[in-house]
Tab-separated table of C-alpha atoms in Angstrom:
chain	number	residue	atom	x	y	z
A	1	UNK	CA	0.000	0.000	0.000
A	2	UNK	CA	1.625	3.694	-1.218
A	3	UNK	CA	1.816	6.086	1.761
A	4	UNK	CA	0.791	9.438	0.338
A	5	UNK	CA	1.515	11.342	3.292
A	6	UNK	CA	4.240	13.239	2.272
A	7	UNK	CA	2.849	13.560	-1.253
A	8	UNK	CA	3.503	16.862	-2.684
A	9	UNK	CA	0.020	16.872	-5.262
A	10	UNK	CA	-3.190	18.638	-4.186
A	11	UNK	CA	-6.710	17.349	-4.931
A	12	UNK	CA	-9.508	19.224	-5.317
A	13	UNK	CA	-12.752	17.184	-3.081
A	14	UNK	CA	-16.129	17.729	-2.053
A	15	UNK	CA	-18.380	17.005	0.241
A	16	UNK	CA	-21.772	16.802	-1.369
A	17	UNK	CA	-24.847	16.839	0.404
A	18	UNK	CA	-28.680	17.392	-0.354
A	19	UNK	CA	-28.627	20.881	1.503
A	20	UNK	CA	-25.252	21.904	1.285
A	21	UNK	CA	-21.590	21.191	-0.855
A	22	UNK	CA	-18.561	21.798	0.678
A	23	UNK	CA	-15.757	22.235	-1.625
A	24	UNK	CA	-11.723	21.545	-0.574
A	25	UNK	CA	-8.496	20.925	-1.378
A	26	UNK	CA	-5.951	18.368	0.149
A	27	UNK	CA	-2.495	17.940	0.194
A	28	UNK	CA	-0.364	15.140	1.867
A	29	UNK	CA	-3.804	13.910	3.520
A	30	UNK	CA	-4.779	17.179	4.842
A	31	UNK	CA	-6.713	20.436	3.474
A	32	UNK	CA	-4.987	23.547	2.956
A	33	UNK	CA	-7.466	25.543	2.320
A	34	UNK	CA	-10.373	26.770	3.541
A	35	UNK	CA	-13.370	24.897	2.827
A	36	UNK	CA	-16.025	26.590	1.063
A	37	UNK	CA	-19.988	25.816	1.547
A	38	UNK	CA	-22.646	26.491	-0.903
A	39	UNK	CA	-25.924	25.334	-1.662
A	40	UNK	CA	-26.771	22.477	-3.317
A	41	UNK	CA	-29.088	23.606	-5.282
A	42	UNK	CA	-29.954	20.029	-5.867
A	43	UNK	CA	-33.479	19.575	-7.307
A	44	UNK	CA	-32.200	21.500	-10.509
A	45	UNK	CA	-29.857	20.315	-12.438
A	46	UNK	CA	-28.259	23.295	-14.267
A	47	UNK	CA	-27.885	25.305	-11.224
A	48	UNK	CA	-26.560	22.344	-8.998
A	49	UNK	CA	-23.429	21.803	-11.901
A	50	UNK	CA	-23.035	25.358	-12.210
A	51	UNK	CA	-22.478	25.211	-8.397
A	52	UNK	CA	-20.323	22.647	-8.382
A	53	UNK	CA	-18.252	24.969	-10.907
A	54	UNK	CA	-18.200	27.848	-9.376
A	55	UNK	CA	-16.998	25.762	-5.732
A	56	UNK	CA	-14.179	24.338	-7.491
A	57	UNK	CA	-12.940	27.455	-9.717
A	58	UNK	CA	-12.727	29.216	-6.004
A	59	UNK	CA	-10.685	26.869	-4.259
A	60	UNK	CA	-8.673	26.661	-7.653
A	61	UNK	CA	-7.937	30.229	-7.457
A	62	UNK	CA	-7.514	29.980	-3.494
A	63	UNK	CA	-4.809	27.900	-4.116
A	64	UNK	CA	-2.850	30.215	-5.729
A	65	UNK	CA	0.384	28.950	-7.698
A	66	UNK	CA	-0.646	25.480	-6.460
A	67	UNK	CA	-1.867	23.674	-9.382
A	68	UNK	CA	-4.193	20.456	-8.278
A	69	UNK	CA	-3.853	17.106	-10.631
A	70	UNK	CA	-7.564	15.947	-10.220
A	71	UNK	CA	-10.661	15.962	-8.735
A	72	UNK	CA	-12.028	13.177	-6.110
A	73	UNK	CA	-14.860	12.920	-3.850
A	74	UNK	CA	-18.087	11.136	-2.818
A	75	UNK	CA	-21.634	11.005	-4.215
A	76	UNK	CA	-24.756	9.704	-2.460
A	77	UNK	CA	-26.426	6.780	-4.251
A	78	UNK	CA	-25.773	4.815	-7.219
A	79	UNK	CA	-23.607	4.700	-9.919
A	80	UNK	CA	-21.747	4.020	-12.605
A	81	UNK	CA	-18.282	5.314	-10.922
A	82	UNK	CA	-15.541	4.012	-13.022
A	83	UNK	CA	-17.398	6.195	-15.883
A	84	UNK	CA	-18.499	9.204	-13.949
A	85	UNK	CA	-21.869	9.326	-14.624
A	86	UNK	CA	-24.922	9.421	-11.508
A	87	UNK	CA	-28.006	8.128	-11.768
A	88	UNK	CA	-31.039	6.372	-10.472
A	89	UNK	CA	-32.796	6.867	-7.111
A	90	UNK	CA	-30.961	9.472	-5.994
A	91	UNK	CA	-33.429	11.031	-2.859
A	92	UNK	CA	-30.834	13.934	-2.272
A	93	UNK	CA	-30.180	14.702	-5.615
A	94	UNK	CA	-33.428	14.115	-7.887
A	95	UNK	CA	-32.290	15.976	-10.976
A	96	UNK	CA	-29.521	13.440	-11.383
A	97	UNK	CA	-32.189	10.539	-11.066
A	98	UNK	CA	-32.125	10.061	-15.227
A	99	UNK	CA	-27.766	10.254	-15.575
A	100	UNK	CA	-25.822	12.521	-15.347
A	101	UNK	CA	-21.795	12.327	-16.970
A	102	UNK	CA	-20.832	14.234	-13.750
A	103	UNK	CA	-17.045	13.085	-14.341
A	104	UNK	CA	-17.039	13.801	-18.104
A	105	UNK	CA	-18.326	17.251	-17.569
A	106	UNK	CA	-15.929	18.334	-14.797
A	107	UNK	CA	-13.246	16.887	-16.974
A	108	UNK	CA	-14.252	18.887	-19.480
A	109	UNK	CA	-14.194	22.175	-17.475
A	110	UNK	CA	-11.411	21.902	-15.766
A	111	UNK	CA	-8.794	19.421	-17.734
A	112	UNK	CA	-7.994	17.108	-14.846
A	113	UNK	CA	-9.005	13.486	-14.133
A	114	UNK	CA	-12.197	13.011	-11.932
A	115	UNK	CA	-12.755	10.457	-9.494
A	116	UNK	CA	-16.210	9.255	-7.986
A	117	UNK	CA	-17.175	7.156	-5.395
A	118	UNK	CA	-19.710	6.716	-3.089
A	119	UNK	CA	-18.599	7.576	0.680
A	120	UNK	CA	-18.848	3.976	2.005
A	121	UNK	CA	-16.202	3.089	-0.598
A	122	UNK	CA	-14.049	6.500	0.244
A	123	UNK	CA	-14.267	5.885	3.813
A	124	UNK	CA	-12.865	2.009	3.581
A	125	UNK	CA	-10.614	3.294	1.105
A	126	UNK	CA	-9.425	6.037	3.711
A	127	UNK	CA	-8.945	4.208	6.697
A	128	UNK	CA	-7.455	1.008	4.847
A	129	UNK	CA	-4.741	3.440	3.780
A	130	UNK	CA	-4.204	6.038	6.417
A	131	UNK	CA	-6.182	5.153	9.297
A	132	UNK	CA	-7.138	1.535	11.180
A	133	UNK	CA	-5.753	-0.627	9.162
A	134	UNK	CA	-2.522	1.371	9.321
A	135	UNK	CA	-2.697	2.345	12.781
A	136	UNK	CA	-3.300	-1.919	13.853
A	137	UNK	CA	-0.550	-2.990	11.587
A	138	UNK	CA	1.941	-0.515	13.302
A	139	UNK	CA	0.625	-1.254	16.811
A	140	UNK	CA	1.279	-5.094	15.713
A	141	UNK	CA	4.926	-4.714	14.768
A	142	UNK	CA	5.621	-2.920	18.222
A	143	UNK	CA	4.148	-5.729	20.560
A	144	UNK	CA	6.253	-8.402	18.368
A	145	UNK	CA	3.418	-9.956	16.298
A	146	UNK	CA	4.321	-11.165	12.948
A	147	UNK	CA	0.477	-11.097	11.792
A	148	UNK	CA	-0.163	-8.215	9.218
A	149	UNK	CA	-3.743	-7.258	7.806
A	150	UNK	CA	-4.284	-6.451	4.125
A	151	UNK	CA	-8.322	-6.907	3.957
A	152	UNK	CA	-10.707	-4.247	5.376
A	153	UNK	CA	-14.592	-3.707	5.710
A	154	UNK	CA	-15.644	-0.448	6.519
A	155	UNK	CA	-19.029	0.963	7.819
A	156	UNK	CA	-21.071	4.228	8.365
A	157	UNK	CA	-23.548	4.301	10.505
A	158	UNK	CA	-25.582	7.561	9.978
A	159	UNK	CA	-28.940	8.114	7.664
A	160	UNK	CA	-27.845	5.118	5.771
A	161	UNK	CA	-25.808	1.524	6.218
A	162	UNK	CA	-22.617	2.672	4.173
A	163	UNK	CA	-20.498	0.013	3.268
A	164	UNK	CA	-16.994	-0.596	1.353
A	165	UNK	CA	-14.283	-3.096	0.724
A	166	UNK	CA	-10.661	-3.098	0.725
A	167	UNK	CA	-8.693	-6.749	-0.981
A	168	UNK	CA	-5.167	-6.477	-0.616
A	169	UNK	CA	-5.111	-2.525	-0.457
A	170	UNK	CA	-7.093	-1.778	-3.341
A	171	UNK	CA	-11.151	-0.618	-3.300
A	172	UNK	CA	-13.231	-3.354	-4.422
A	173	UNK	CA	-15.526	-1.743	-6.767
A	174	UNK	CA	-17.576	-4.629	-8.399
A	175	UNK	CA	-18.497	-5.543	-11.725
A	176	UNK	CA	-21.633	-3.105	-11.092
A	177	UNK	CA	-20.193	-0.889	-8.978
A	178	UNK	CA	-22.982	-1.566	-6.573
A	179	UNK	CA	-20.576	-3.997	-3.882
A	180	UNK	CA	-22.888	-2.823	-1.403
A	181	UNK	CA	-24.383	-4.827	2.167
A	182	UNK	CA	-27.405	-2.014	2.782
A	183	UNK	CA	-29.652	-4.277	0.756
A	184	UNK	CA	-28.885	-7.822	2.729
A	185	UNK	CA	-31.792	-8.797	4.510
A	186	UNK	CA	-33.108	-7.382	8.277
A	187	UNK	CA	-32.070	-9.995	10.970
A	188	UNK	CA	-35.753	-9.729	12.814
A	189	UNK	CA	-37.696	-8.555	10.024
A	190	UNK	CA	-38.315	-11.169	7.104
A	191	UNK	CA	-38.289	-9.259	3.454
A	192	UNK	CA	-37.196	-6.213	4.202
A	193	UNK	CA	-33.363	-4.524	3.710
A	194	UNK	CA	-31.047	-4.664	6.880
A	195	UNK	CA	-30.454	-0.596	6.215
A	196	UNK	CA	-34.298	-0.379	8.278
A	197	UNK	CA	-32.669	-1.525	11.360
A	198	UNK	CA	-29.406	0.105	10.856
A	199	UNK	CA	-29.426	3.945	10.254
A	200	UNK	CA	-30.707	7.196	11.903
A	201	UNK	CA	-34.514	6.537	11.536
A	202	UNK	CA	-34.469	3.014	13.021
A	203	UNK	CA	-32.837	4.262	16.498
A	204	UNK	CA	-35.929	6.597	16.338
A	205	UNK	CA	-38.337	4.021	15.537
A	206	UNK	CA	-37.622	1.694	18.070
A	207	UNK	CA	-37.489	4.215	20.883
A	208	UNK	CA	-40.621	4.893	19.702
A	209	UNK	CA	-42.315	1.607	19.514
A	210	UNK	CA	-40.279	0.351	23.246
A	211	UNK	CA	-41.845	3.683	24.932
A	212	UNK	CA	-45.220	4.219	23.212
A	213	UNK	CA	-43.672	7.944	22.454
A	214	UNK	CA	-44.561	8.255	19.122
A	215	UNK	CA	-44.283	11.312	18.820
A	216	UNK	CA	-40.865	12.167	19.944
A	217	UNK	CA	-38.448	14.529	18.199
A	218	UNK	CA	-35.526	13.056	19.080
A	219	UNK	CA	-32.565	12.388	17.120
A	220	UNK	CA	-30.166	9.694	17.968
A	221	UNK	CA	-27.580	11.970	20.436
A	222	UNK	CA	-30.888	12.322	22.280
A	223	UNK	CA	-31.602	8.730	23.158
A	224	UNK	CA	-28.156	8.087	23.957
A	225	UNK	CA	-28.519	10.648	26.445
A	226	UNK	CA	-31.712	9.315	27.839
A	227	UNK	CA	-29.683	5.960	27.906
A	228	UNK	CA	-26.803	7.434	30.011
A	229	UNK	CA	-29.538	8.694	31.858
A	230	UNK	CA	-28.344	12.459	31.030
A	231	UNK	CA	-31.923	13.422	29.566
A	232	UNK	CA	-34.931	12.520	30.684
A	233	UNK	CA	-36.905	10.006	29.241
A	234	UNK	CA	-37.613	6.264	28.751
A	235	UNK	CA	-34.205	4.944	29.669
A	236	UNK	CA	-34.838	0.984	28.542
A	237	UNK	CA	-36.114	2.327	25.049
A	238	UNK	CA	-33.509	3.934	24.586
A	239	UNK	CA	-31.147	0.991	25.322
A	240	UNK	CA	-33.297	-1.376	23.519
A	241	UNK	CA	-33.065	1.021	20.642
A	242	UNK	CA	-29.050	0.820	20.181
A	243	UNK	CA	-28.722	-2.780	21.119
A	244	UNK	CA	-31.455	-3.795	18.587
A	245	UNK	CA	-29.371	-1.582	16.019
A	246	UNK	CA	-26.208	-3.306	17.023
A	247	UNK	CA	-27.988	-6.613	17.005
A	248	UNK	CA	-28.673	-6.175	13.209
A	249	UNK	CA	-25.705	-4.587	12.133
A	250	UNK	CA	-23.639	-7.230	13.525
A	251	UNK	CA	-25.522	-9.755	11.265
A	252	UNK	CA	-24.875	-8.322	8.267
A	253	UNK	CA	-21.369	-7.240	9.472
A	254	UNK	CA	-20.791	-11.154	9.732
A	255	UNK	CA	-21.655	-12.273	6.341
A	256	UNK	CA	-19.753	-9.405	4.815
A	257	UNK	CA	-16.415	-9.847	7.076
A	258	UNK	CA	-17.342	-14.142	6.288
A	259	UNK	CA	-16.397	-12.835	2.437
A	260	UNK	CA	-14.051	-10.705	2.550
A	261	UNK	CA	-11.710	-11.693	5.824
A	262	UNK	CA	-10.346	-8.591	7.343
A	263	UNK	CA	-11.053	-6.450	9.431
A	264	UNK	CA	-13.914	-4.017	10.531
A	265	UNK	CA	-13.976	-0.285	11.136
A	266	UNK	CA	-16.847	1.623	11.850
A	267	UNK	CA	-17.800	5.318	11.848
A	268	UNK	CA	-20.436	7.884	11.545
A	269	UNK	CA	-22.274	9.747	14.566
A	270	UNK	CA	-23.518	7.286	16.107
A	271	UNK	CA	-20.304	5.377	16.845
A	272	UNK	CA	-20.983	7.951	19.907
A	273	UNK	CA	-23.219	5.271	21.330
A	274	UNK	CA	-20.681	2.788	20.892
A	275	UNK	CA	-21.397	1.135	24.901
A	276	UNK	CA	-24.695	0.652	24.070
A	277	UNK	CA	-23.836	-0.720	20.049
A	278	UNK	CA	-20.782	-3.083	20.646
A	279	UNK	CA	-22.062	-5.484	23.435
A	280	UNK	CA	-24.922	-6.913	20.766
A	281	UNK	CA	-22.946	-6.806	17.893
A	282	UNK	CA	-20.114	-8.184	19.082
A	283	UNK	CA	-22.335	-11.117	20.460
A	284	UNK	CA	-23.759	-11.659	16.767
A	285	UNK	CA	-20.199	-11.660	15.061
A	286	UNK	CA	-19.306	-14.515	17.727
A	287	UNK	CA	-22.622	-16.125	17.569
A	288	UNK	CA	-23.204	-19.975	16.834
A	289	UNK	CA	-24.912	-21.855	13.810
A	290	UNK	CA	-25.542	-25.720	13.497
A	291	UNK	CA	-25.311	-28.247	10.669
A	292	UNK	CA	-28.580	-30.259	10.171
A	293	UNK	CA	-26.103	-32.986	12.236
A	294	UNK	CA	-26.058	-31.043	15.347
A	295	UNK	CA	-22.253	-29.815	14.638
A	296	UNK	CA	-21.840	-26.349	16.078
A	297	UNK	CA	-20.023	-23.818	14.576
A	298	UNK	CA	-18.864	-20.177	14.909
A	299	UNK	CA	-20.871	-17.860	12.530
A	300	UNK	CA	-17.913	-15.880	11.587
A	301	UNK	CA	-14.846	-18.630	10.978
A	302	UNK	CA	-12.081	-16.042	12.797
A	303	UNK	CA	-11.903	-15.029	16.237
A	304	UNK	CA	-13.273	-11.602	16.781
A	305	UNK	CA	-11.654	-8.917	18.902
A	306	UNK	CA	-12.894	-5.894	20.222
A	307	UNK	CA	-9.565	-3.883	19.122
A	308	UNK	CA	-10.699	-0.874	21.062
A	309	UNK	CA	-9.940	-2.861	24.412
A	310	UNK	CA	-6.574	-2.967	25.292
A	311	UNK	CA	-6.432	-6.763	26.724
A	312	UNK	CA	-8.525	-7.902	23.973
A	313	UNK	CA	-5.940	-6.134	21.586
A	314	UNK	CA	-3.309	-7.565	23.605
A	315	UNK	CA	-5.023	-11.033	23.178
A	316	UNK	CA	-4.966	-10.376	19.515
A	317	UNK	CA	-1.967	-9.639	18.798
A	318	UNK	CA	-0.368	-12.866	20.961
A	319	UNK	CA	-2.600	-15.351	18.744
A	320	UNK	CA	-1.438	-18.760	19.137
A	321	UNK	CA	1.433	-18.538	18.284
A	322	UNK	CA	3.952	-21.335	18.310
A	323	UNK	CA	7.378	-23.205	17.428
A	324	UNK	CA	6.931	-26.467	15.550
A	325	UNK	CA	9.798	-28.651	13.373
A	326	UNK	CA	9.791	-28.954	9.878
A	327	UNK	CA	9.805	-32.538	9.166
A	328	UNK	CA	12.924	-34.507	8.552
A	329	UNK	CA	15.381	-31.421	9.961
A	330	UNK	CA	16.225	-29.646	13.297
A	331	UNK	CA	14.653	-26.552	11.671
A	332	UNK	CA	11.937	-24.766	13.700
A	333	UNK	CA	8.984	-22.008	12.332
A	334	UNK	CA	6.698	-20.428	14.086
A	335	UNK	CA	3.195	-21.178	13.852
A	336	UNK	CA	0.231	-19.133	14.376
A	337	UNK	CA	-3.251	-21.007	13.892
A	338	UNK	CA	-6.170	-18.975	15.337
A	339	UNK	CA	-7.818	-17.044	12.324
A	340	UNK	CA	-8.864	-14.112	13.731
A	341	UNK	CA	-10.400	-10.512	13.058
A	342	UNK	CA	-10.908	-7.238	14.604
A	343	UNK	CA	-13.582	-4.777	14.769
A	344	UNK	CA	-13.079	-1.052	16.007
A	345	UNK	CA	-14.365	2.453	15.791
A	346	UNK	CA	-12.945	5.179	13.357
A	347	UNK	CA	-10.071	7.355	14.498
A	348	UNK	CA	-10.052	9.545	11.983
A	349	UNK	CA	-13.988	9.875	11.965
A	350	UNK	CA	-15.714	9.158	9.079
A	351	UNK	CA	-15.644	12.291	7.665
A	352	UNK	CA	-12.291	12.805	7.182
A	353	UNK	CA	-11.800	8.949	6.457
A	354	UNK	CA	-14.243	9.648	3.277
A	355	UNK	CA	-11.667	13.062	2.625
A	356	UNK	CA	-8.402	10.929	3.147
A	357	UNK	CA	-9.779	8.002	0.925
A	358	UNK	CA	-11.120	10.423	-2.137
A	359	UNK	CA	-7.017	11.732	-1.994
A	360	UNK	CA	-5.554	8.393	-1.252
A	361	UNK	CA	-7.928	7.187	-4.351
A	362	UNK	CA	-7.318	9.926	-7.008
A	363	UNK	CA	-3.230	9.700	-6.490
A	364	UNK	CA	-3.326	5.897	-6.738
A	365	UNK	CA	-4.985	5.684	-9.950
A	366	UNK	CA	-2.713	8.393	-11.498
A	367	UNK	CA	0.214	6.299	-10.326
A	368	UNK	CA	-1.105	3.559	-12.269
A	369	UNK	CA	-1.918	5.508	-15.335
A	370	UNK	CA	1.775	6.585	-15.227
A	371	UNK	CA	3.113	2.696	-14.931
């Protein structure tokens, strides 16, 4: 994996919401400028690209002598992102609902490569190359452990169940570009998508349902302050709501990290209510499941860590292992059985995760169109 850190090349990225855009530049992994906010202007189409326009001529000519090599950032919904173009059911962003080139016409204005992703994908991509994955490797060589990870799933929790992939360092995009886990199915709820039990409207609907306060206008930072018993309120709703949230996330969280084998990041806002999340996810990655022959086995084939506690991390690093002969010498290797995986909670936060991984992204594809 390339360490752009020190990298000299600025990218232009944005941040672009239904309401709002927020338009940047980065440099070595960080911005160096100051961001600039407009409005979306989102339901209409010609204003919204003459927005985006105007945001990145400004930060172009904030910049100064600085002259950036391309353009990389995150777009809710679908998407065909190798090729640029948006479209389909896009709720934040209807006028792009029929397609939109978005990359072709940026390229066309402003003579640089453009890069789009969706932010599940950028926020893997971000913390696979400058954050968790980085930061667990390094804490591995320093207690001693020869295990390295290469393999990363990464997760927002916030209005939707954001999702990417990471295989040996590089962004698994799909044939389709839709490699996505929002869509597997609800753990307690037959036929519907597992994103209804794992995003900003399902903490409010269960509070609601568990107290009978239907009619509550709180958002999740509420509840989890009625759960730490900060606020006043229904106090076992509240609980009920995260651990029924963590309950489902950790079953889809199993099949993905089942497929890919790595390890598991999380971010978003309400990583904030991570003692009330972890306990039932946790016990759903480390669940059990039966052959027909009464056989048990463990739902997710590795051991899994809590990496944000320290003896647990400990624990992981150790492994199992051991010294065993090679057959027919006096030649000893080590040995280290136990599979195992990790799951912790975004350093960086996701939203600079989603800024480091459009960089990270954009440089790594124009040091492969140079090779």
């Amino acid at each position: 994996m390339a360490n752009y850190k020190f990298d000299n090349r600025v990218v232009l990225t944005l941040d672009a919401g239904g309401t709002n855009m927020v338009f940047g530049a980065m440099k070595g992994g960080e911005f160096i400028v100051e961001p600039l906010t407009l409005p979306a202007n989102s339901q209409l189409l010609d204003l919204c690209l003459q927005t985006m326009v105007l945001g990145f001529q400004t930060i172009i000519e904030k910049l100064g002598e600085e002259k950036p090599v391309a353009i990389s950032f995150a777009f809710p919904g679908p998407a065909d992102y190798p090729n640029g173009i948006i479209g389909g059911y896009l709720p934040n962003f209807p006028s792009f609902r029929d397609g939109v080139a978005l990359g072709d016409f940026l390229k066309d204005k402003f003579g640089i490569p453009v890069y789009i992703n969706n932010d599940g994908n950028l926020f893997a991509y971000g913390e696979a190359l400058g954050g968790a994955l980085v930061e667990v490797n390094e804490r591995l060589a320093a207690m001693g452990s020869s295990k390295r990870f290469k393999n990363l799933v990464g997760y927002t929790f916030g209005t939707g169940f954001g999702f990417g992939g990471i295989v040996n360092g590089e962004l698994n995009l799909g044939d389709n570009s839709c490699a996505e886990t929002f869509c597997l199915p609800h753990k307690n709820k037959p036929g519907i998508i597992v994103e209804e039990g794992v995003a900003v409207r399902a903490v409010k609907r269960v509070y609601a349902e568990a107290s009978g306060e239907f009619d509550h206008n709180y958002e999740p930072k509420d509840i989890c302050m009625i759960a730490d018993g900060v606020l006043p309120g229904n106090v076992e709703a509240a609980k009920k709501a995260f651990a029924e949230f963590g309950e489902v996330a950790g079953d889809a969280m199993a099949t993905a990290v089942t497929l890919i084998d790595g390890l598991i990041v999380i971010g978003g806002g309400i990583t904030a209510a991570r003692k009330h999340i972890m306990p039932s996810l946790l016990a759903q990655l480390r669940s059990k499941m039966h052959t027909l022959g009464g056989d048990e086995l463990n739902r997710v084939q590795m051991k899994v860590y809590d990496l944000d506690n320290e003896e647990e991390f400990a624990e992981f690093a150790k492994g199992e292992s051991r010294k065993i002969k090679v057959y027919g010498s006096d030649r000893e290797v080590v040995y280290d059985p136990q599979m195992r995986t990790g799951v912790m909670i975004s350093k960086l936060g996701a939203s600079k995760a989603i800024s480091v991984g459009a960089y990270m992204f954009a440089l790594n594809q124009l040091d492969k169109l140079e090779k």
